[in-house]
Amino acid sequence: MTPATDAYRAELLRLADEVHALTGLSDPGISRAVFGGDKRFIRRLRDGENFTIEKGQRLEAFLREHIAAMRADAA
């Protein structure tokens, strides 16, 4: 993997951890919310498996939107 891929993976996992902390959603719960039947996507990210940019972008958009909504509700 490239340093850029590793950095992107780390950012996705940081966002997933933030959503977990704010909502209590587990990795499988977040994966299922984004990808339907694929409940192991975040586990595969944590395990260092490859992922497509499209799936990464989809996950990132969901996580950022979820965090923004939680912060707006708290304000």
Short mmCIF file of C-alpha atoms in Angstrom, two decimals:
data_model
loop_
_atom_site.label_atom_id
_atom_site.label_comp_id
_atom_site.label_asym_id
_atom_site.label_seq_id
_atom_site.Cartn_x
_atom_site.Cartn_y
_atom_site.Cartn_z
CA MET A 1 0.00 0.00 0.00
CA THR A 2 0.99 3.54 -0.56
CA PRO A 3 1.38 6.14 2.17
CA ALA A 4 -1.66 7.95 0.73
CA THR A 5 -3.77 4.80 0.96
CA ASP A 6 -2.63 4.20 4.52
CA ALA A 7 -3.46 7.79 5.45
CA TYR A 8 -6.91 7.56 3.84
CA ARG A 9 -7.58 4.27 5.64
CA ALA A 10 -6.54 5.85 8.95
CA GLU A 11 -8.85 8.83 8.34
CA LEU A 12 -11.80 6.55 7.52
CA LEU A 13 -11.20 4.55 10.68
CA ARG A 14 -10.88 7.73 12.75
CA LEU A 15 -14.24 8.90 11.41
CA ALA A 16 -15.80 5.47 12.07
CA ASP A 17 -14.48 5.59 15.64
CA GLU A 18 -15.96 9.08 16.08
CA VAL A 19 -19.37 7.90 14.84
CA HIS A 20 -19.14 4.95 17.20
CA ALA A 21 -18.34 7.26 20.11
CA LEU A 22 -21.22 9.62 19.27
CA THR A 23 -23.88 7.02 18.47
CA GLY A 24 -22.79 3.66 19.82
CA LEU A 25 -23.05 2.16 16.32
CA SER A 26 -20.73 -0.81 15.93
CA ASP A 27 -18.45 -1.42 12.93
CA PRO A 28 -20.97 -3.91 11.45
CA GLY A 29 -23.81 -1.45 12.09
CA ILE A 30 -22.01 1.34 10.26
CA SER A 31 -21.00 -0.99 7.41
CA ARG A 32 -24.58 -2.23 7.05
CA ALA A 33 -25.94 1.34 7.04
CA VAL A 34 -23.62 2.30 4.19
CA PHE A 35 -23.37 -0.89 2.13
CA GLY A 36 -26.55 -2.82 2.92
CA GLY A 37 -25.59 -6.46 3.28
CA ASP A 38 -21.84 -5.93 3.63
CA LYS A 39 -21.45 -5.80 7.39
CA ARG A 40 -17.69 -6.53 7.36
CA PHE A 41 -16.39 -3.57 5.34
CA ILE A 42 -14.97 -1.64 8.29
CA ARG A 43 -13.55 -4.88 9.77
CA ARG A 44 -11.72 -5.45 6.47
CA LEU A 45 -10.42 -1.86 6.62
CA ARG A 46 -9.15 -2.49 10.16
CA ASP A 47 -7.53 -5.73 9.00
CA GLY A 48 -5.65 -3.89 6.23
CA GLU A 49 -7.49 -5.44 3.30
CA ASN A 50 -7.78 -3.58 0.00
CA PHE A 51 -10.78 -1.38 -0.76
CA THR A 52 -11.96 0.63 -3.73
CA ILE A 53 -11.86 4.40 -3.76
CA GLU A 54 -15.58 4.41 -4.57
CA LYS A 55 -16.42 2.45 -1.41
CA GLY A 56 -14.05 4.59 0.62
CA GLN A 57 -15.71 7.76 -0.66
CA ARG A 58 -19.16 6.36 0.04
CA LEU A 59 -18.18 5.48 3.60
CA GLU A 60 -16.48 8.84 4.12
CA ALA A 61 -19.56 10.76 2.94
CA PHE A 62 -21.83 8.77 5.27
CA LEU A 63 -19.53 9.23 8.26
CA ARG A 64 -19.00 12.96 7.72
CA GLU A 65 -22.75 13.54 7.24
CA HIS A 66 -23.54 11.50 10.36
CA ILE A 67 -21.00 13.43 12.45
CA ALA A 68 -22.30 16.78 11.16
CA ALA A 69 -25.88 15.80 11.96
CA MET A 70 -24.96 14.67 15.47
CA ARG A 71 -23.09 17.93 16.11
CA ALA A 72 -26.02 19.98 14.77
CA ASP A 73 -28.43 18.10 17.05
CA ALA A 74 -26.17 18.77 20.03
CA ALA A 75 -25.98 22.51 19.32
#
